[in-house]
PDB file of C-alpha atoms in Angstrom:
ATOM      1  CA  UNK A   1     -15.490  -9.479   6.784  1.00 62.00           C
ATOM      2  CA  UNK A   2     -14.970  -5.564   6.570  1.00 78.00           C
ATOM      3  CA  UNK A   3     -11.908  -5.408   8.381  1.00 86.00           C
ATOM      4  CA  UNK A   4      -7.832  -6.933   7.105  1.00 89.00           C
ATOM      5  CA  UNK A   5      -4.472  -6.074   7.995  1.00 88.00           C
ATOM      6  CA  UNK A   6      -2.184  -7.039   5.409  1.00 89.00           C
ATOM      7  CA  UNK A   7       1.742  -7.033   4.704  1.00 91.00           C
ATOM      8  CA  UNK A   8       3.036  -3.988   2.514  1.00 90.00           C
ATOM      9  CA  UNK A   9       6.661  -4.841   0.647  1.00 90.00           C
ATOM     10  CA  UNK A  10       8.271  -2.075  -0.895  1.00 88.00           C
ATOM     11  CA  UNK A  11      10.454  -3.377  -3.608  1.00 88.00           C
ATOM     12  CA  UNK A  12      12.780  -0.517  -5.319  1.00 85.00           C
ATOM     13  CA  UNK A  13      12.070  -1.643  -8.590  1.00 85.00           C
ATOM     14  CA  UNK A  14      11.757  -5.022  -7.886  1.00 87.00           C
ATOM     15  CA  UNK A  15       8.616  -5.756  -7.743  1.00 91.00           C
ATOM     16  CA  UNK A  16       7.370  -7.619 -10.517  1.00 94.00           C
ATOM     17  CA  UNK A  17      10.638  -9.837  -9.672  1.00 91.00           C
ATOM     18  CA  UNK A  18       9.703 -10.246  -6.069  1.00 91.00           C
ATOM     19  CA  UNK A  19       5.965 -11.341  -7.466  1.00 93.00           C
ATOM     20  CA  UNK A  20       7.112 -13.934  -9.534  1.00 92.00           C
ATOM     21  CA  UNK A  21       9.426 -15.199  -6.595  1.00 84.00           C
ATOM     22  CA  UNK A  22       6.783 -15.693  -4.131  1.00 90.00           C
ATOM     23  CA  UNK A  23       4.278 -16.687  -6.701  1.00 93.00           C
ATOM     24  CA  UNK A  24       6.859 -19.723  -7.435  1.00 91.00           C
ATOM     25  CA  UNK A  25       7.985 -20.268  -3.645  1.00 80.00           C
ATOM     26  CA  UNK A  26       5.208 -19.846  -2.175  1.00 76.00           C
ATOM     27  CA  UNK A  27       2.224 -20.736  -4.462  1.00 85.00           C
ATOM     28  CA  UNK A  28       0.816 -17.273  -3.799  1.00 91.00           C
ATOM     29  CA  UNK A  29      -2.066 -16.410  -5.984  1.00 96.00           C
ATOM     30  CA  UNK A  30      -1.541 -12.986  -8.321  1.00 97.00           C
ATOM     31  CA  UNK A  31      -5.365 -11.130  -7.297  1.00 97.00           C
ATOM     32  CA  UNK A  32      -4.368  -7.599  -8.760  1.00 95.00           C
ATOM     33  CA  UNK A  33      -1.290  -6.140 -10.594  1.00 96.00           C
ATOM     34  CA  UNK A  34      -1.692  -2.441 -11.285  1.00 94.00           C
ATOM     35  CA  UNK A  35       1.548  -0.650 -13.569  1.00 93.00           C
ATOM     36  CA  UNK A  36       2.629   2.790 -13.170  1.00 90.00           C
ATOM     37  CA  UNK A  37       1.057   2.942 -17.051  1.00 93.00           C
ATOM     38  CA  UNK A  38      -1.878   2.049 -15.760  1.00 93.00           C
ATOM     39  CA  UNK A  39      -2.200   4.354 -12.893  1.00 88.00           C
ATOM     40  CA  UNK A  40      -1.377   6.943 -15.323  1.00 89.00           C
ATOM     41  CA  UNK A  41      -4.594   6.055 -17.363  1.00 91.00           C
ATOM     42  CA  UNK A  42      -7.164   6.777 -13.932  1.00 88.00           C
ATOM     43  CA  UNK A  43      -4.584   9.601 -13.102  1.00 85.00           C
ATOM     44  CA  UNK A  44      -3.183  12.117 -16.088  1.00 84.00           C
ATOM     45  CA  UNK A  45      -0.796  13.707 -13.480  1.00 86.00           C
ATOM     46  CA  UNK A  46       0.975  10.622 -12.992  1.00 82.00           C
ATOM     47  CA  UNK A  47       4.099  11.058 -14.996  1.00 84.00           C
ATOM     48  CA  UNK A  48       5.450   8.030 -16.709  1.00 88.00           C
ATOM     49  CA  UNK A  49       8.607   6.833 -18.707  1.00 89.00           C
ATOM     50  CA  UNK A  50       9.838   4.257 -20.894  1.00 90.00           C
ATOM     51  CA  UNK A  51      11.718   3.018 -18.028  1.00 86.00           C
ATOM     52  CA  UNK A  52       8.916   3.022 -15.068  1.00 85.00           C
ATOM     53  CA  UNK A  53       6.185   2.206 -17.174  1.00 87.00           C
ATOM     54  CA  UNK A  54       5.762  -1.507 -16.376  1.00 90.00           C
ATOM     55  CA  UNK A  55       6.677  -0.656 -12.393  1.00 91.00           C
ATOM     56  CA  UNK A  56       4.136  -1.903 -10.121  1.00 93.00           C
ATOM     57  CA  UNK A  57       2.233   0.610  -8.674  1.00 90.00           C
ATOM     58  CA  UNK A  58      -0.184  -1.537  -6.364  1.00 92.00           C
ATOM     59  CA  UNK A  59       0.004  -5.459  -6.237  1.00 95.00           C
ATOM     60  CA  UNK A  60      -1.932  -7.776  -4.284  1.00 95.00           C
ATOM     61  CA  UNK A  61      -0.992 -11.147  -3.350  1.00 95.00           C
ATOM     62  CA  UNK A  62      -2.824 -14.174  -1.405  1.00 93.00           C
ATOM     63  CA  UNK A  63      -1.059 -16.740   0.426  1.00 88.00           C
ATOM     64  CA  UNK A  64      -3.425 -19.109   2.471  1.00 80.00           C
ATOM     65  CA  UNK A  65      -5.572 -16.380   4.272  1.00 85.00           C
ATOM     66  CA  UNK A  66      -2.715 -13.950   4.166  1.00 88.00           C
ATOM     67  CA  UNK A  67      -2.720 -10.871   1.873  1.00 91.00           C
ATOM     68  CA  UNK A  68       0.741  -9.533   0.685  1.00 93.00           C
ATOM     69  CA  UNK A  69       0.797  -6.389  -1.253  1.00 92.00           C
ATOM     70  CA  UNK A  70       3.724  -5.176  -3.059  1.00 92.00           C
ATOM     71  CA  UNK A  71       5.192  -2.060  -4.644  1.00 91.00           C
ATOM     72  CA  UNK A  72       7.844   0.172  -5.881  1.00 86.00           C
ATOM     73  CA  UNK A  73       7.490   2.596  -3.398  1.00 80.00           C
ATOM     74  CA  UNK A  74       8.210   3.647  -0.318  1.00 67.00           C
ATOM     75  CA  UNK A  75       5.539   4.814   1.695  1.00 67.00           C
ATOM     76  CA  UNK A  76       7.473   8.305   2.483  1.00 69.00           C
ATOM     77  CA  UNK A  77       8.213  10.276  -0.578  1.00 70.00           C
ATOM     78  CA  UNK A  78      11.199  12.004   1.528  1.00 78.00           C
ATOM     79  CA  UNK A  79      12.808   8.723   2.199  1.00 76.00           C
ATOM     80  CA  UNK A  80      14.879   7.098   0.008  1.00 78.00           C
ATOM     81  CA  UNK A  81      14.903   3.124  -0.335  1.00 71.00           C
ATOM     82  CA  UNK A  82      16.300   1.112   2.006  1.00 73.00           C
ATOM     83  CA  UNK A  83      16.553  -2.130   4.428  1.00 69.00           C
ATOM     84  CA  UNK A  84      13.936  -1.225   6.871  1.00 67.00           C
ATOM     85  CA  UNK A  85      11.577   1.291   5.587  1.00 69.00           C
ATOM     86  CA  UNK A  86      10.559  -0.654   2.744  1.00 77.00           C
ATOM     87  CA  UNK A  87       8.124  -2.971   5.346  1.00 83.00           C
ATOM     88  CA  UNK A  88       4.689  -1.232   6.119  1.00 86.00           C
ATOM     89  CA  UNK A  89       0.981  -2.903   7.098  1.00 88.00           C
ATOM     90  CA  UNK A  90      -2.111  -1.964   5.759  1.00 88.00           C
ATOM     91  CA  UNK A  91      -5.460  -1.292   7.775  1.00 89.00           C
ATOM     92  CA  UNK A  92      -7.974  -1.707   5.703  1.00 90.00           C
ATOM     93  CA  UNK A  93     -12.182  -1.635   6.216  1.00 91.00           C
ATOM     94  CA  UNK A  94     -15.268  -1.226   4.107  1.00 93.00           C
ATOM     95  CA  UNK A  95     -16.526   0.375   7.038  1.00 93.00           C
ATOM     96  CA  UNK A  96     -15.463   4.309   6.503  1.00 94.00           C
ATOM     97  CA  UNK A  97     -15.810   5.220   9.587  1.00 94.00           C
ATOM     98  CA  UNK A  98     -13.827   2.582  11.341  1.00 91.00           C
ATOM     99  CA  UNK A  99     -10.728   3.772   9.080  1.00 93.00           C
ATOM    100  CA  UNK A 100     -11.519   7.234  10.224  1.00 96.00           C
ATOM    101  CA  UNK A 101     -11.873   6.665  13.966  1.00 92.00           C
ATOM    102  CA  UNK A 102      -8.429   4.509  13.407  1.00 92.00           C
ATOM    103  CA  UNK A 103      -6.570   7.185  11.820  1.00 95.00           C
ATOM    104  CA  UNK A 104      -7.780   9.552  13.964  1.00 95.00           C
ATOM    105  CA  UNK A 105      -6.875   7.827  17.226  1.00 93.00           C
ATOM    106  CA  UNK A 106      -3.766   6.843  16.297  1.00 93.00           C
ATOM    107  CA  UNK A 107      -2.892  11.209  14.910  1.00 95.00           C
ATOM    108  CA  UNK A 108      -4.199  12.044  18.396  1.00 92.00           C
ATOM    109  CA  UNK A 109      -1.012  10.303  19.855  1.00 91.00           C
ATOM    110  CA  UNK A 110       1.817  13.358  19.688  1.00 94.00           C
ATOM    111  CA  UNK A 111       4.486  11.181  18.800  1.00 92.00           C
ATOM    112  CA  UNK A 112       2.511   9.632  15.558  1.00 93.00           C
ATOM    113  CA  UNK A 113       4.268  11.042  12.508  1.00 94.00           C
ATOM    114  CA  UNK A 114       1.308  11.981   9.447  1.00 96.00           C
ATOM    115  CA  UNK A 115       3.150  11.487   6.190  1.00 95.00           C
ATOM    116  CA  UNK A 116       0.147  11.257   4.351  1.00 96.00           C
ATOM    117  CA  UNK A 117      -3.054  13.264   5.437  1.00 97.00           C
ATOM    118  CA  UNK A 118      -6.407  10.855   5.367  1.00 98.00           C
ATOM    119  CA  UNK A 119      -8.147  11.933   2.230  1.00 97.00           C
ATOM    120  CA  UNK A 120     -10.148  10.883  -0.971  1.00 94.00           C
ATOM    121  CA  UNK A 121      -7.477  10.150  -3.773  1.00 90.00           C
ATOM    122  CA  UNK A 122      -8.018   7.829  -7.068  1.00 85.00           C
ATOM    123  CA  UNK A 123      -8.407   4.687  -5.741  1.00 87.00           C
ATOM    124  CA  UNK A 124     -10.098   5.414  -2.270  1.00 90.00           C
ATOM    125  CA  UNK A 125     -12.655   7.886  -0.589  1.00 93.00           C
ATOM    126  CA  UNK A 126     -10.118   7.393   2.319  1.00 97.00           C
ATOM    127  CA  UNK A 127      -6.694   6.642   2.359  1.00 96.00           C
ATOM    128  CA  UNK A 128      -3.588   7.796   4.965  1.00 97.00           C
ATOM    129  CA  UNK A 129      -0.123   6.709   5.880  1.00 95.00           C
ATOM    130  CA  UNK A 130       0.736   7.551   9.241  1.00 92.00           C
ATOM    131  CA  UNK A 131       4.518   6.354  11.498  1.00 90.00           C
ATOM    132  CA  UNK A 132       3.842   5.363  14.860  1.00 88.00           C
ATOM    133  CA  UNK A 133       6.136   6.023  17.839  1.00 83.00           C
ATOM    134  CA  UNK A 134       8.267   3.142  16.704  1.00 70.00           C
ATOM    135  CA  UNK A 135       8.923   3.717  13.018  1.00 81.00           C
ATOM    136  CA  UNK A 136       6.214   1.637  11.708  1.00 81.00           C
ATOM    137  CA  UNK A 137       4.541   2.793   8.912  1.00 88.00           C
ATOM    138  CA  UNK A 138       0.918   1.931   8.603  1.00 89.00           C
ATOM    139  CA  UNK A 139      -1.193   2.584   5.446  1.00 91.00           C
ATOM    140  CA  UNK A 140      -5.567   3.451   6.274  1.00 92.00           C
ATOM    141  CA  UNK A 141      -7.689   2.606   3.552  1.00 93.00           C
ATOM    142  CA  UNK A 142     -11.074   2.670   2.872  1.00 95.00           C
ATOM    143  CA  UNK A 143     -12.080  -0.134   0.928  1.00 89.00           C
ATOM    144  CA  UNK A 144     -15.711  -1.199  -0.236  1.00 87.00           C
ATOM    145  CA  UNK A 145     -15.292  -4.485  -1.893  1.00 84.00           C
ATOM    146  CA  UNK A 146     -14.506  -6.119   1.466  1.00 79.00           C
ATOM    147  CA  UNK A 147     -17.964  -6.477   2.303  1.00 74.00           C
TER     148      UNK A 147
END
C-alpha cells in the first residue's frame, strides 16, 4: 500500500490525555509518540519550555485498520483552538508524485485556501496543509515507509 487517509485530532494540550483515553477505550495501539522536546532535537529552531516540553508534537494511533493521529496543534497557526477546527485528514503516499499531483489539483481550485505551501520540511521531502471550499483542512504528506 502507498496510499492512507487518516484522522488528524487536534487536542489543545490534551493530547497525551486524549492518547491514553482511546488507548484504554478503544484498545488502540500507541505506533509513534513524538514531544515538542523531541522535535526540538531534529529541529534547533523549535523553541521549547518547561511547560510544552512533553506536548505531543506528532502521534500516531492504530485502531483495527484505522490510523488516528493526534496533536497539540491546530493545523492553521492564525487560528486559535476551538470546536471545529481542531478535526483535519491526512493524505498521505510513498509515491511523491501522487502527493504532488494531489496538492496541486486540489490549489488549482480558486476557492482552496493554502495555509501551508507543499515543501520539504524535517520530517518530509513533501508536506502541505491546504482548506477546501468547505472548511476542511487536509494535511499532504510524502511518506516513504508506506511502501
Amino acid at each position: 500500500m502507498t496510499l492512507e487517509i487518516a484522522i488528524f485530532l487536534s487536542m489543545n494540550g490534551k493530547a497525551r490525555e486524549a492518547i491514553e483515553f482511546y488507548k484504554k477505550n478503544l484498545e488502540a495501539n500507541e505506533l509513534m509518540v513524538v514531544t515538542y522536546e523531541d522535535l526540538a532535537r531534529r529541529d534547533s529552531s523549535f523553541e521549547i519550555t518547561n511547560e510544552n516540553k512533553n506536548y505531543i508534537s506528532h502521534s500516531v494511533l492504530q485502531i483495527g485498520k484505522t490510523k488516528l493521529m493526534i496533536a497539540e496543534d491546530v493545523m492553521n497557526p492564525k487560528e486559535s483552538y476551538k470546536i471545529g477546527n481542531n478535526t483535519s485528514f491526512c493524505i498521505q503516499s510513498a509515491n511523491l508524485s501522487e502527493i504532488k499531483r494531489f496538492y496541486y489539483n486540489l490549489t488549482s481550485d480558486r476557492k482552496v485556501n493554502i495555509i501551508v505551501p507543499l515543501d520539504k520540511n524535517i520530517f518530509s521531502e513533501a508536506y502541505g496543509i491546504i482548506e477546501d471550499p468547505f472548511g476542511i483542512q487536509i494535511q499532504l504528506m510524502y511518506d516513504n515507509r508506506l511502501i
